[in-house]
PDB file of C-alpha atoms and ligand atoms in Angstrom:
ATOM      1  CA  UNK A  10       0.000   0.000   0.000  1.00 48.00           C
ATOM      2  CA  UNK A  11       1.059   3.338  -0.984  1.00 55.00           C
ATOM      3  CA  UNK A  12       0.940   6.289   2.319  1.00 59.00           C
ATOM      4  CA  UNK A  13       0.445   9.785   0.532  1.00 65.00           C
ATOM      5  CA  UNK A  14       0.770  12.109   3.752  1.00 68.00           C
ATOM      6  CA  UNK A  15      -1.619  14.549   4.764  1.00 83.00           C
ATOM      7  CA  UNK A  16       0.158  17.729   4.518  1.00 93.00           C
ATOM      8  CA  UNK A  17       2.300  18.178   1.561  1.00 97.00           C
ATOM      9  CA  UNK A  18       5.942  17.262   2.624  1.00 97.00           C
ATOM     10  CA  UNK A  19       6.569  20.296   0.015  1.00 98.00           C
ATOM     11  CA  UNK A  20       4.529  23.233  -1.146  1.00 98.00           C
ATOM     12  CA  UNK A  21       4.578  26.087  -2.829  1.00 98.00           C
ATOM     13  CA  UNK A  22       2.205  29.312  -2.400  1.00 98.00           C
ATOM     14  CA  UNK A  23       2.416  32.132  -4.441  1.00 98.00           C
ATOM     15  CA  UNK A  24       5.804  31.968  -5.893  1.00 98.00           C
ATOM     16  CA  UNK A  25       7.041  34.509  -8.381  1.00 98.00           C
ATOM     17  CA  UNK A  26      10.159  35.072  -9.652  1.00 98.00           C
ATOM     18  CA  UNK A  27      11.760  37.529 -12.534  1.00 98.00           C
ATOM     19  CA  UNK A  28      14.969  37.629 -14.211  1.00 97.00           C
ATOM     20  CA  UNK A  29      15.272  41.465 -15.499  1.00 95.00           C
ATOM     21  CA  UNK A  30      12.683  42.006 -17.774  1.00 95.00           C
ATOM     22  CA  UNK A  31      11.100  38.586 -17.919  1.00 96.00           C
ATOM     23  CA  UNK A  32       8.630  37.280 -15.329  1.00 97.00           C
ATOM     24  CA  UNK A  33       9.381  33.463 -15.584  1.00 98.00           C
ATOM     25  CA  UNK A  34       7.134  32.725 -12.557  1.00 98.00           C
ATOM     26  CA  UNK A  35       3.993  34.247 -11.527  1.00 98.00           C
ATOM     27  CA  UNK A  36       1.283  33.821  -8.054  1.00 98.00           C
ATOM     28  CA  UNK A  37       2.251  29.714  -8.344  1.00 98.00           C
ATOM     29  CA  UNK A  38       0.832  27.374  -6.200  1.00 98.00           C
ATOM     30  CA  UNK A  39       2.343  23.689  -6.274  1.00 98.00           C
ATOM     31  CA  UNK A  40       1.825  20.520  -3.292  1.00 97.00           C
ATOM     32  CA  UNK A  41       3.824  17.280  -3.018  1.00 97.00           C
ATOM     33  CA  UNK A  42       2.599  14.892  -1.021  1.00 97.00           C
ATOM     34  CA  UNK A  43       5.348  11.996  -0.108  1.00 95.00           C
ATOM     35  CA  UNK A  44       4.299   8.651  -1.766  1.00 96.00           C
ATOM     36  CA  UNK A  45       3.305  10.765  -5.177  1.00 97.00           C
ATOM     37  CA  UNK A  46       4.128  11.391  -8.292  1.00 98.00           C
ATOM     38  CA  UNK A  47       3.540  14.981 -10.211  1.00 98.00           C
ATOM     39  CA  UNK A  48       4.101  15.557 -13.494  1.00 98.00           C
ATOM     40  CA  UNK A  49       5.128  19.161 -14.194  1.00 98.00           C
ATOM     41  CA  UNK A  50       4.368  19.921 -17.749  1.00 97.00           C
ATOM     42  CA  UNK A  51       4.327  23.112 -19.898  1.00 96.00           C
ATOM     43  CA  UNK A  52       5.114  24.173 -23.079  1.00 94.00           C
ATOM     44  CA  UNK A  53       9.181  25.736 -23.782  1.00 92.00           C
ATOM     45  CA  UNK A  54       9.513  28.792 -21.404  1.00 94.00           C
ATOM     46  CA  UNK A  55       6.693  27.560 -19.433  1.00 96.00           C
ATOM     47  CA  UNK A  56       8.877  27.829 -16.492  1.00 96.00           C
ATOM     48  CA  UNK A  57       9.522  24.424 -15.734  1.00 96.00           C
ATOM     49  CA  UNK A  58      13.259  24.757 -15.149  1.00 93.00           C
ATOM     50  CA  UNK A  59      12.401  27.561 -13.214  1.00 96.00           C
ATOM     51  CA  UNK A  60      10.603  26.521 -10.966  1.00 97.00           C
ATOM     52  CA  UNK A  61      12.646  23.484 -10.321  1.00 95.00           C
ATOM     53  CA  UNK A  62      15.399  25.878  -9.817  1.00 95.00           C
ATOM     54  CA  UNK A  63      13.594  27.940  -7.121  1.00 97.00           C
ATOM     55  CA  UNK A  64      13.319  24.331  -5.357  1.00 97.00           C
ATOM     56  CA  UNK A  65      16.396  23.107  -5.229  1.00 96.00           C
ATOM     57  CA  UNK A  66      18.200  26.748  -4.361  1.00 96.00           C
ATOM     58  CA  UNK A  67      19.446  27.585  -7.442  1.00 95.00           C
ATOM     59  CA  UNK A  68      17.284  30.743  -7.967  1.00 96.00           C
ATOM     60  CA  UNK A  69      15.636  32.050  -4.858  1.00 96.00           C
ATOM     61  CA  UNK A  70      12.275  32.836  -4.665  1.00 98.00           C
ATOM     62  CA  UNK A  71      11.345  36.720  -5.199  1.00 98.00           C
ATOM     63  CA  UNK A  72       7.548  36.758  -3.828  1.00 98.00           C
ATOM     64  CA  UNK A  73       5.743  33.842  -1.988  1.00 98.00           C
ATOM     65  CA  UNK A  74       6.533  31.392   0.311  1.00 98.00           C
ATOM     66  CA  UNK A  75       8.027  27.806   0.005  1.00 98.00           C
ATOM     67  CA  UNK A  76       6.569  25.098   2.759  1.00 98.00           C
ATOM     68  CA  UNK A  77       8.306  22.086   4.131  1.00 98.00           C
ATOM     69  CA  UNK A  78       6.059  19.950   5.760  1.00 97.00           C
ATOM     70  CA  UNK A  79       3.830  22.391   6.748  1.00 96.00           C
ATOM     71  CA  UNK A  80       6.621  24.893   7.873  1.00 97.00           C
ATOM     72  CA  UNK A  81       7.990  28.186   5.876  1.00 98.00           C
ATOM     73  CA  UNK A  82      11.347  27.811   4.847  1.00 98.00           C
ATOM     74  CA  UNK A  83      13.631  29.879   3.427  1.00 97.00           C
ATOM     75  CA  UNK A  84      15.800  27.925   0.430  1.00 97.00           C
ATOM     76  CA  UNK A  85      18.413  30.250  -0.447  1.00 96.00           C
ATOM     77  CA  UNK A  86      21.319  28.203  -2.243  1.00 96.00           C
ATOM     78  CA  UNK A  87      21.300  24.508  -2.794  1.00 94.00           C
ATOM     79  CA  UNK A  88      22.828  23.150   0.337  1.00 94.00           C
ATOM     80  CA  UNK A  89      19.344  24.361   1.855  1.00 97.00           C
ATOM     81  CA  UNK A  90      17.646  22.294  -0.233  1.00 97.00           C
ATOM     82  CA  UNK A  91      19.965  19.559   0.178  1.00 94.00           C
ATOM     83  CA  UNK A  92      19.445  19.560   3.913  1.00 95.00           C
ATOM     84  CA  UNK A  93      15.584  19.724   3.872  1.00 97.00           C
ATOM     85  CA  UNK A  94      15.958  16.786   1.683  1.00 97.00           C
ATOM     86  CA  UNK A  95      15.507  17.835  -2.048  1.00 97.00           C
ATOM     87  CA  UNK A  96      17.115  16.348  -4.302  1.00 94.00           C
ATOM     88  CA  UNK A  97      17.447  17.237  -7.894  1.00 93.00           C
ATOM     89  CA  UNK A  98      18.466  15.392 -11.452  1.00 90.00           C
ATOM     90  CA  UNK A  99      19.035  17.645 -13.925  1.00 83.00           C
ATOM     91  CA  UNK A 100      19.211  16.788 -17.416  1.00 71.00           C
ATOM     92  CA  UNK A 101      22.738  16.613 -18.140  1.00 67.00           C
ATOM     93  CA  UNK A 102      23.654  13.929 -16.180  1.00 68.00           C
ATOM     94  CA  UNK A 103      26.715  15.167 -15.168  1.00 77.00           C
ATOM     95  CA  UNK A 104      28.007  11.240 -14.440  1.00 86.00           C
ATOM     96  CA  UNK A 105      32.382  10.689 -15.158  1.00 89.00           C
ATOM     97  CA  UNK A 106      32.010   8.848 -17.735  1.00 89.00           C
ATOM     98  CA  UNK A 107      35.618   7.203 -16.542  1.00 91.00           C
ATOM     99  CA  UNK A 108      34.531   6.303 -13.456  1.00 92.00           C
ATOM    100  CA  UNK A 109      32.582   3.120 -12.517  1.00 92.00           C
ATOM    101  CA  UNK A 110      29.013   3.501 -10.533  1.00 93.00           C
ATOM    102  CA  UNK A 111      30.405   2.792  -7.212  1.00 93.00           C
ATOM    103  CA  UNK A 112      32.770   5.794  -7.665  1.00 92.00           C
ATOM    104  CA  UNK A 113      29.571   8.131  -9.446  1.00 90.00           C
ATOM    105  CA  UNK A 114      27.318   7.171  -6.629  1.00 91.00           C
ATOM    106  CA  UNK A 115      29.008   8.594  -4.070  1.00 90.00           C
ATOM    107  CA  UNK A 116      31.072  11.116  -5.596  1.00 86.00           C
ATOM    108  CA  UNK A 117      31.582  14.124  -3.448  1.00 78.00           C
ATOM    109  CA  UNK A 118      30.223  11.955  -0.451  1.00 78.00           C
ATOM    110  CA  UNK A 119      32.517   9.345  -0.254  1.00 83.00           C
ATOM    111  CA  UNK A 120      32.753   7.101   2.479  1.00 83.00           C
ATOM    112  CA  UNK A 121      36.124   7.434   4.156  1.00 82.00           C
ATOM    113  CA  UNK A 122      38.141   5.329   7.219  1.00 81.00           C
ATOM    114  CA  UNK A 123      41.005   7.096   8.911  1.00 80.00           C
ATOM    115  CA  UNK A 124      41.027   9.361   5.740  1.00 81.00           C
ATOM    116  CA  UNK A 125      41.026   6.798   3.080  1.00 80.00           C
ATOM    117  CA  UNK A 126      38.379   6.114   0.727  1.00 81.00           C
ATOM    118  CA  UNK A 127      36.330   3.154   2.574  1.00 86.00           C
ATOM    119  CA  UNK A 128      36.262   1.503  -1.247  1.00 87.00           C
ATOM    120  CA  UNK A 129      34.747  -2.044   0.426  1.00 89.00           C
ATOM    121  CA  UNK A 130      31.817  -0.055   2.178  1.00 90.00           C
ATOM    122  CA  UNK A 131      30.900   2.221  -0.787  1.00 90.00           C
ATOM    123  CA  UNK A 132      31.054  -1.006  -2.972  1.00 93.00           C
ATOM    124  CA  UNK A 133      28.487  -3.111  -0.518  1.00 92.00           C
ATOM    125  CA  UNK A 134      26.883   0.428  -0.240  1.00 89.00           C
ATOM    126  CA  UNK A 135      25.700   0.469  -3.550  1.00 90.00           C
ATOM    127  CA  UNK A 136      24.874  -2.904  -4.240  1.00 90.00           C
ATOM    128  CA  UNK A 137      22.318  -2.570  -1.752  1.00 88.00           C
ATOM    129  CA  UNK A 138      20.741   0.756  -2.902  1.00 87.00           C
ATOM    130  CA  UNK A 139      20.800  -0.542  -6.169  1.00 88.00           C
ATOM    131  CA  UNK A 140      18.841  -4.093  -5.129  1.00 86.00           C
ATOM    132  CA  UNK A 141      16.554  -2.430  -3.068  1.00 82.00           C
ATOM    133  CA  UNK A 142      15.459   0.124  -6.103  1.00 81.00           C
ATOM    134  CA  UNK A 143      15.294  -2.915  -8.079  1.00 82.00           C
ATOM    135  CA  UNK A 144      18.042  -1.720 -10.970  1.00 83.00           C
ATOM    136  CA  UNK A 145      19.929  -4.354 -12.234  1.00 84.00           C
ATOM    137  CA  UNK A 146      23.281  -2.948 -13.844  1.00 86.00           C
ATOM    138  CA  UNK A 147      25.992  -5.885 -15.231  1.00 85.00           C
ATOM    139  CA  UNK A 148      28.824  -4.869 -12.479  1.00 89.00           C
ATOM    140  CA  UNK A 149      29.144  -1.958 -10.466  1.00 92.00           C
ATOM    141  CA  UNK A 150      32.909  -1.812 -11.285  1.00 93.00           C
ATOM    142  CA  UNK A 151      32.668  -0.569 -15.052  1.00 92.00           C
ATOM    143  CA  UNK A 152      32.692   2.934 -16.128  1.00 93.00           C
ATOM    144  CA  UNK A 153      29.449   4.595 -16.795  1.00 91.00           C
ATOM    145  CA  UNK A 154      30.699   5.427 -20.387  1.00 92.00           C
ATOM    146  CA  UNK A 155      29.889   1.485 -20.843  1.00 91.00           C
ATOM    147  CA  UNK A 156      26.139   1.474 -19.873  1.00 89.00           C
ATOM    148  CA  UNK A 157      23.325   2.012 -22.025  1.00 85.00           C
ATOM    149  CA  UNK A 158      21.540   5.461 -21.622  1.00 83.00           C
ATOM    150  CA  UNK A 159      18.764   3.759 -19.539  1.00 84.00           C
ATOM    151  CA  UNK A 160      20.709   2.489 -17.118  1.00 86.00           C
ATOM    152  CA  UNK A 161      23.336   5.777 -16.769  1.00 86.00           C
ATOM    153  CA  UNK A 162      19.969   7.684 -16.422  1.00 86.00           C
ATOM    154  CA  UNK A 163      18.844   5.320 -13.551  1.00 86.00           C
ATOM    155  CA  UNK A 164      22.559   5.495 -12.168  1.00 88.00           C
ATOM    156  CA  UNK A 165      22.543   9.105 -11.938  1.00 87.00           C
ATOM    157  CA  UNK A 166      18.862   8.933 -10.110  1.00 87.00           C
ATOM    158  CA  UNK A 167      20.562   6.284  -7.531  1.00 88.00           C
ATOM    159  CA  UNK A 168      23.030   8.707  -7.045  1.00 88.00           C
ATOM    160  CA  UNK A 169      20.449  11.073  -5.561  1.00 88.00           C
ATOM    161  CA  UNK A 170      19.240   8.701  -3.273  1.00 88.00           C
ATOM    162  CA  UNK A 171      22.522   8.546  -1.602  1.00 88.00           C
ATOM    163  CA  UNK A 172      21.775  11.337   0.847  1.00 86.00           C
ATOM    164  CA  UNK A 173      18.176   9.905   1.469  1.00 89.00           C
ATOM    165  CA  UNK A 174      16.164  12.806   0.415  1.00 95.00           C
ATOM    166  CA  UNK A 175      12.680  13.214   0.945  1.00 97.00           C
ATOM    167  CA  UNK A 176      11.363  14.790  -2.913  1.00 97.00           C
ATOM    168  CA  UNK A 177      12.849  13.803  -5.720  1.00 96.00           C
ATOM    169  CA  UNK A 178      12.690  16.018  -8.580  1.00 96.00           C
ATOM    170  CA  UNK A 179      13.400  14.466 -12.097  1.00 94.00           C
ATOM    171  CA  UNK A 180      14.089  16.675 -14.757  1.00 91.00           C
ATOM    172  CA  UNK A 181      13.024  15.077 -17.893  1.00 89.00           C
ATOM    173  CA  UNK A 182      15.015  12.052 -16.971  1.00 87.00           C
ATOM    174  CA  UNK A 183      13.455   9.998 -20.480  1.00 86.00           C
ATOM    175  CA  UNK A 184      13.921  12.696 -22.844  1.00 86.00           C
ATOM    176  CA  UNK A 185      17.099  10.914 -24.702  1.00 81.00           C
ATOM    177  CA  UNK A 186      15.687   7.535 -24.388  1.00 83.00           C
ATOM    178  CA  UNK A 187      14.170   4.823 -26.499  1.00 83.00           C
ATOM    179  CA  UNK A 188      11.251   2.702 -25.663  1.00 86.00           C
ATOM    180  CA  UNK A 189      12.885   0.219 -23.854  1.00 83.00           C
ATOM    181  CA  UNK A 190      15.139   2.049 -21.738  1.00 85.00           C
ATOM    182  CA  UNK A 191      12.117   4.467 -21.105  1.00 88.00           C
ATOM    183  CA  UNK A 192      10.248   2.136 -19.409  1.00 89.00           C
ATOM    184  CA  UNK A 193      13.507   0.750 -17.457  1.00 86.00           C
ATOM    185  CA  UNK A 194      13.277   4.754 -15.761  1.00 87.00           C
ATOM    186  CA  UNK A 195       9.670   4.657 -15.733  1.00 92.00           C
ATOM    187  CA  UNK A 196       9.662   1.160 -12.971  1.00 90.00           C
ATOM    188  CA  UNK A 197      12.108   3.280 -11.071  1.00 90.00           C
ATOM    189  CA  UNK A 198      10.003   6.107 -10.706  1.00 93.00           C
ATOM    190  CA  UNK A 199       7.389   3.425  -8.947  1.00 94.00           C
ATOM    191  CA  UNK A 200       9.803   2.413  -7.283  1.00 91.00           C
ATOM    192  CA  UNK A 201      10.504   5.787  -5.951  1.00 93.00           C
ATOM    193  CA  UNK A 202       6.785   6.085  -5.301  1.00 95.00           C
ATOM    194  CA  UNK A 203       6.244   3.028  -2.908  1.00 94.00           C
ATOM    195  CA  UNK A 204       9.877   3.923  -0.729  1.00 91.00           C
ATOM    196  CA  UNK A 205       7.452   6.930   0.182  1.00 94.00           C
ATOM    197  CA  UNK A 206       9.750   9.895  -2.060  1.00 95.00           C
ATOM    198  CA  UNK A 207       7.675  12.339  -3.524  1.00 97.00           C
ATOM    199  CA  UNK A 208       8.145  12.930  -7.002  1.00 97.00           C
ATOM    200  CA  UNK A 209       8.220  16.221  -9.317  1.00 97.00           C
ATOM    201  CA  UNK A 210       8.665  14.577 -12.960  1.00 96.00           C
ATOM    202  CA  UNK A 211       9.021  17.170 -15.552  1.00 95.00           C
ATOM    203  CA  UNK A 212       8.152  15.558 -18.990  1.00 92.00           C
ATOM    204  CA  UNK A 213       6.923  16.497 -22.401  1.00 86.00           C
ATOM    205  CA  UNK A 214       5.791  13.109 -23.007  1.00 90.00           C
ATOM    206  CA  UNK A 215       2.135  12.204 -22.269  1.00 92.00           C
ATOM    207  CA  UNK A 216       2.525   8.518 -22.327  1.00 92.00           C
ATOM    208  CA  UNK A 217       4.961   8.605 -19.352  1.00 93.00           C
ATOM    209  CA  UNK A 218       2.879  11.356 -17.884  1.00 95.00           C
ATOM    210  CA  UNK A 219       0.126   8.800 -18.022  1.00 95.00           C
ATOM    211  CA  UNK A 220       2.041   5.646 -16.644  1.00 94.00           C
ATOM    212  CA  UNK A 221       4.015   7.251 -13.860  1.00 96.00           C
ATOM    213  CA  UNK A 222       2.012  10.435 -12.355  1.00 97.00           C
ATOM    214  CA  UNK A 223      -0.753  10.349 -10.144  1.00 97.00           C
ATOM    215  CA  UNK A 224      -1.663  14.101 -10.308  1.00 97.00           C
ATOM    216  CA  UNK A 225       0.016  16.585 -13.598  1.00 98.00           C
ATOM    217  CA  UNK A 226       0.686  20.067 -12.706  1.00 98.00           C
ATOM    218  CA  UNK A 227       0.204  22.109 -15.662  1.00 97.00           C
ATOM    219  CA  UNK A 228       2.472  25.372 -16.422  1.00 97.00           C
ATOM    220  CA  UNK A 229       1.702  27.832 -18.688  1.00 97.00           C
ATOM    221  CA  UNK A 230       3.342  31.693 -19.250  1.00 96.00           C
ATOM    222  CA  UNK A 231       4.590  30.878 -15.774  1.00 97.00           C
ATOM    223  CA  UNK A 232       1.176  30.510 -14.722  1.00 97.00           C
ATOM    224  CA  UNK A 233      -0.390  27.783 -13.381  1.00 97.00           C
ATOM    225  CA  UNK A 234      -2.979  26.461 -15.566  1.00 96.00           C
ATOM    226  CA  UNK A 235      -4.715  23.580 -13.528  1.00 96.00           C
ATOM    227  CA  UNK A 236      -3.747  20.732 -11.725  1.00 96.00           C
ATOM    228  CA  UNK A 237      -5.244  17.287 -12.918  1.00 97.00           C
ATOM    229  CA  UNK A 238      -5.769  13.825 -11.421  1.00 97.00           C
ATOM    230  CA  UNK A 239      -4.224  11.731 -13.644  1.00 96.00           C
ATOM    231  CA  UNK A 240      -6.451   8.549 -13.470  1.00 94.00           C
ATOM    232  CA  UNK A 241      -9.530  10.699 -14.605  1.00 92.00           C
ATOM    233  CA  UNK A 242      -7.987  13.013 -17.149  1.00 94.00           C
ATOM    234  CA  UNK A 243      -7.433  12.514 -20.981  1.00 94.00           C
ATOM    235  CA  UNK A 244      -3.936  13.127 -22.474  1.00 93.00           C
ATOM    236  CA  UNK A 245      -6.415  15.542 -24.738  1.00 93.00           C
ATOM    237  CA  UNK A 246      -7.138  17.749 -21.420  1.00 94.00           C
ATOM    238  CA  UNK A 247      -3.750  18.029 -20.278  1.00 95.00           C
ATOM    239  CA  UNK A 248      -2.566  19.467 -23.477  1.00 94.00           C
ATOM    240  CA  UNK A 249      -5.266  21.798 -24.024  1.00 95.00           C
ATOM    241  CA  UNK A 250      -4.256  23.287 -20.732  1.00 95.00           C
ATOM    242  CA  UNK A 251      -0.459  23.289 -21.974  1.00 95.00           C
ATOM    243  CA  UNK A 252      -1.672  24.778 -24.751  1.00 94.00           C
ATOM    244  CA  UNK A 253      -4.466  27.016 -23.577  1.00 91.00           C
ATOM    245  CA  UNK A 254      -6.429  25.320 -26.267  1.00 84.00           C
ATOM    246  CA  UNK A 255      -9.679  25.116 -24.568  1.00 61.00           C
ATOM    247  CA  UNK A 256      -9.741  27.535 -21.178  1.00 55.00           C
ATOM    248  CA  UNK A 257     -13.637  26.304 -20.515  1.00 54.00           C
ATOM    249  CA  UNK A 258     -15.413  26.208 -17.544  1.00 50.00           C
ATOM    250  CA  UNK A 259     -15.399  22.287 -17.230  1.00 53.00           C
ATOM    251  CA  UNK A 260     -11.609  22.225 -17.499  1.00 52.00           C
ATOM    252  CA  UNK A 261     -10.951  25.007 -14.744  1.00 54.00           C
ATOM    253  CA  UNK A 262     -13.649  23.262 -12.430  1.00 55.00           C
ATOM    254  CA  UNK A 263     -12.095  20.107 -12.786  1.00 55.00           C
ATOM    255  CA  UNK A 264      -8.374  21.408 -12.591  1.00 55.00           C
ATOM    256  CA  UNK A 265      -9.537  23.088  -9.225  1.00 55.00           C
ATOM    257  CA  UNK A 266     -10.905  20.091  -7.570  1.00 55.00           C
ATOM    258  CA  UNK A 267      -8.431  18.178  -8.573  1.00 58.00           C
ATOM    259  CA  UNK A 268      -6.550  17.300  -5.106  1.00 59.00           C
ATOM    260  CA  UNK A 269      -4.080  14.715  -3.664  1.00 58.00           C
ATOM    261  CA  UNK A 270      -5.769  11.690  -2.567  1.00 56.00           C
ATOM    262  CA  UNK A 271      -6.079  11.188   1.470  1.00 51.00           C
ATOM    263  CA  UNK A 272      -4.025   9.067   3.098  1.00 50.00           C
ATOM    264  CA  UNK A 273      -5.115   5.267   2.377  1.00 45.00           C
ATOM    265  CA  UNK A 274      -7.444   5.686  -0.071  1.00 43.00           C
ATOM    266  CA  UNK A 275      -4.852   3.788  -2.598  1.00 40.00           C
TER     267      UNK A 275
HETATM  268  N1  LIG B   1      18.739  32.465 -15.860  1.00 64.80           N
HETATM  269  C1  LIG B   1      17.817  33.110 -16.599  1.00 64.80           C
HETATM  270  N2  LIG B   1      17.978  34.388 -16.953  1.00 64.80           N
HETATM  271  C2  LIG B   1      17.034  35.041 -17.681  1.00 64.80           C
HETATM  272  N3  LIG B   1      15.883  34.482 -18.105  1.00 64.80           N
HETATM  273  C3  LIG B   1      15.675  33.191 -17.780  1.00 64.80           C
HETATM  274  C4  LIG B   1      16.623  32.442 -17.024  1.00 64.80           C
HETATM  275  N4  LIG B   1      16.127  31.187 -16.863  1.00 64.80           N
HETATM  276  C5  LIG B   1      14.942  31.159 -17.494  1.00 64.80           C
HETATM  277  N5  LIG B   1      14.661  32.357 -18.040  1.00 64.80           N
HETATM  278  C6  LIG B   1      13.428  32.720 -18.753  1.00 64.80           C
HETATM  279  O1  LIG B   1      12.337  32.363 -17.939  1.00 64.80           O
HETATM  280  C7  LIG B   1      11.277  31.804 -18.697  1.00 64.80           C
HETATM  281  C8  LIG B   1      10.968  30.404 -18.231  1.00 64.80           C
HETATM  282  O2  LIG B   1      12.028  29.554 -18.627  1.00 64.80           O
HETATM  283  P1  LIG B   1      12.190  28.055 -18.138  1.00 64.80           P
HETATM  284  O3  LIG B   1      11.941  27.991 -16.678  1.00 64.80           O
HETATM  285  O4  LIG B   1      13.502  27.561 -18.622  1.00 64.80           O
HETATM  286  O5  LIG B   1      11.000  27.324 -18.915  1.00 64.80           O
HETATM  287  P2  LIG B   1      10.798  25.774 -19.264  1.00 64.80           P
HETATM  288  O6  LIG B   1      11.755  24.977 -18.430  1.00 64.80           O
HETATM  289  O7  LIG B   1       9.366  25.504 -18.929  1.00 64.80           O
HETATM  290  O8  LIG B   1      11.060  25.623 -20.725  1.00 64.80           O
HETATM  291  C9  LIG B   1      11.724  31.894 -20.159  1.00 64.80           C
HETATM  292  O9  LIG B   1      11.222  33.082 -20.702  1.00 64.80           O
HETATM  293  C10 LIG B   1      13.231  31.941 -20.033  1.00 64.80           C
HETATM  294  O10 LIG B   1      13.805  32.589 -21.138  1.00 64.80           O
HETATM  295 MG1  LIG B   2      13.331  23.671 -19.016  1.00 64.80          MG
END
């Protein structure tokens, strides 16, 4: 069984946020519950990235407030976001391609003894967090350059779950990827789901949107432009809304009343 929690581990009310002349984020409202996926979607300049961004301390909020677990926080530079427990793959991978997964996983948090790298620890280290997320990768002593893009994307989403963080934000992690190796990152994502990690996916693609995400949060001129429960929403809906196709009454009434479900209803 799947335990979405009552109050959103992470929320957002009201956030805007300009660069100069451009308003990239405006009045935007956003909840992650843990034990749920949201899809962030929105057309190019949406504000996607953005928002992301404002997350995981990259670009501080101008106007709003950000919530963590029901408390104001203040996320200034990344190591606050780090420490609530935010952690963020962004789409260049940013793995060394020289160095093997044990080495990627814990890069910049290696495990040390006496000052030397604890190799035997990091080794048994990963093994497990890769057998409990269910990703099955030939050895963990080749070089990253040697796995297929599925499987470096799924490294490099391991490698986030190093410092146990509580949301897990995915920044179009199956853009590059075929069918097969789409659905390899897709299982993870459930994964990610039933370990109780809440889950910001940002995607342009409507089938994954579909198979992963219980609720889509749609952006739009750095708007938001409704937030849909997946399971009773057509693919058509969502991109009207990305679009601002069809702004009707039905699709703002059911956009506002869409809501996480309660704890246990799954
Ligand atoms: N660092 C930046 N400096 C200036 N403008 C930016 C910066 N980052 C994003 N923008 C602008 O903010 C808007 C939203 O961009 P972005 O968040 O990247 O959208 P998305 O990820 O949805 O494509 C765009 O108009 C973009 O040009
Ligand atoms: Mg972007």
């Amino acid at each position: 069984m799947i335990h979405v929690s009552a109050t959103p581990v992470l929320a957002l009310r009201g956030v805007s946020k300009r660069f100069g002349a451009v308003q990239a984020l405006t009045d935007v409202d956003l909840e992650i519950h843990t034990g749920e996926v949201v899809a962030l979607v929105g057309d190019n300049g949406a504000g996607k990235s953005t928002l992301v961004k404002t997350i995981s301390g990259v670009h501080p909020i101008d106007e709003g407030a950000i919530e963590w677990e029901g408390r104001t926080v203040r996320i200034g530079r990344p190591h606050d976001a780090q420490h609530l427990g935010v952690a963020t793959v962004y789409q260049d991978l940013a793995l060394c391609d020289n160095l093997d997964v044990v080495a990627n996983l814990f890069l910049g948090s290696e495990l040390k003894s006496a000052s030397v790298l604890d190799e035997i620890r990091m080794e048994k280290r990963a093994r497990e967090l890769l057998d409990t997320l269910s990703i099955r990768i030939p050895s963990v002593r080749i070089p990253v350059a040697a796995l297929s893009g599925g499987q470096r994307q799924v490294v490099a989403i391991a490698r986030a779950l190093v410092g146990d963080p509580k949301v897990v934000i995915l920044d179009e992690p199956t853009a590059a990827l075929g069918v097969e190796q789409t659905a390899q990152v897709l299982d993870l994502v459930e994964r990610l789901r039933e370990r109780g990690h809440g889950v910001i996916l940002i995607s342009h693609n409507m089938a994954d949107v579909q198979a992963v995400a219980d609720r889509v949060a749609v952006l739009r001129l750095g708007r938001n432009n409704g937030v849909f429960t997946v399971a009773d929403t057509t693919p058509e809906e969502v991109i009207a809304a990305i679009t601002g196709a069809t702004d009707n009454a039905v699709t703002r009434r059911r956009a506002r009343t869409a809501t996480a479900p309660k704890e246990g209803a799954k």
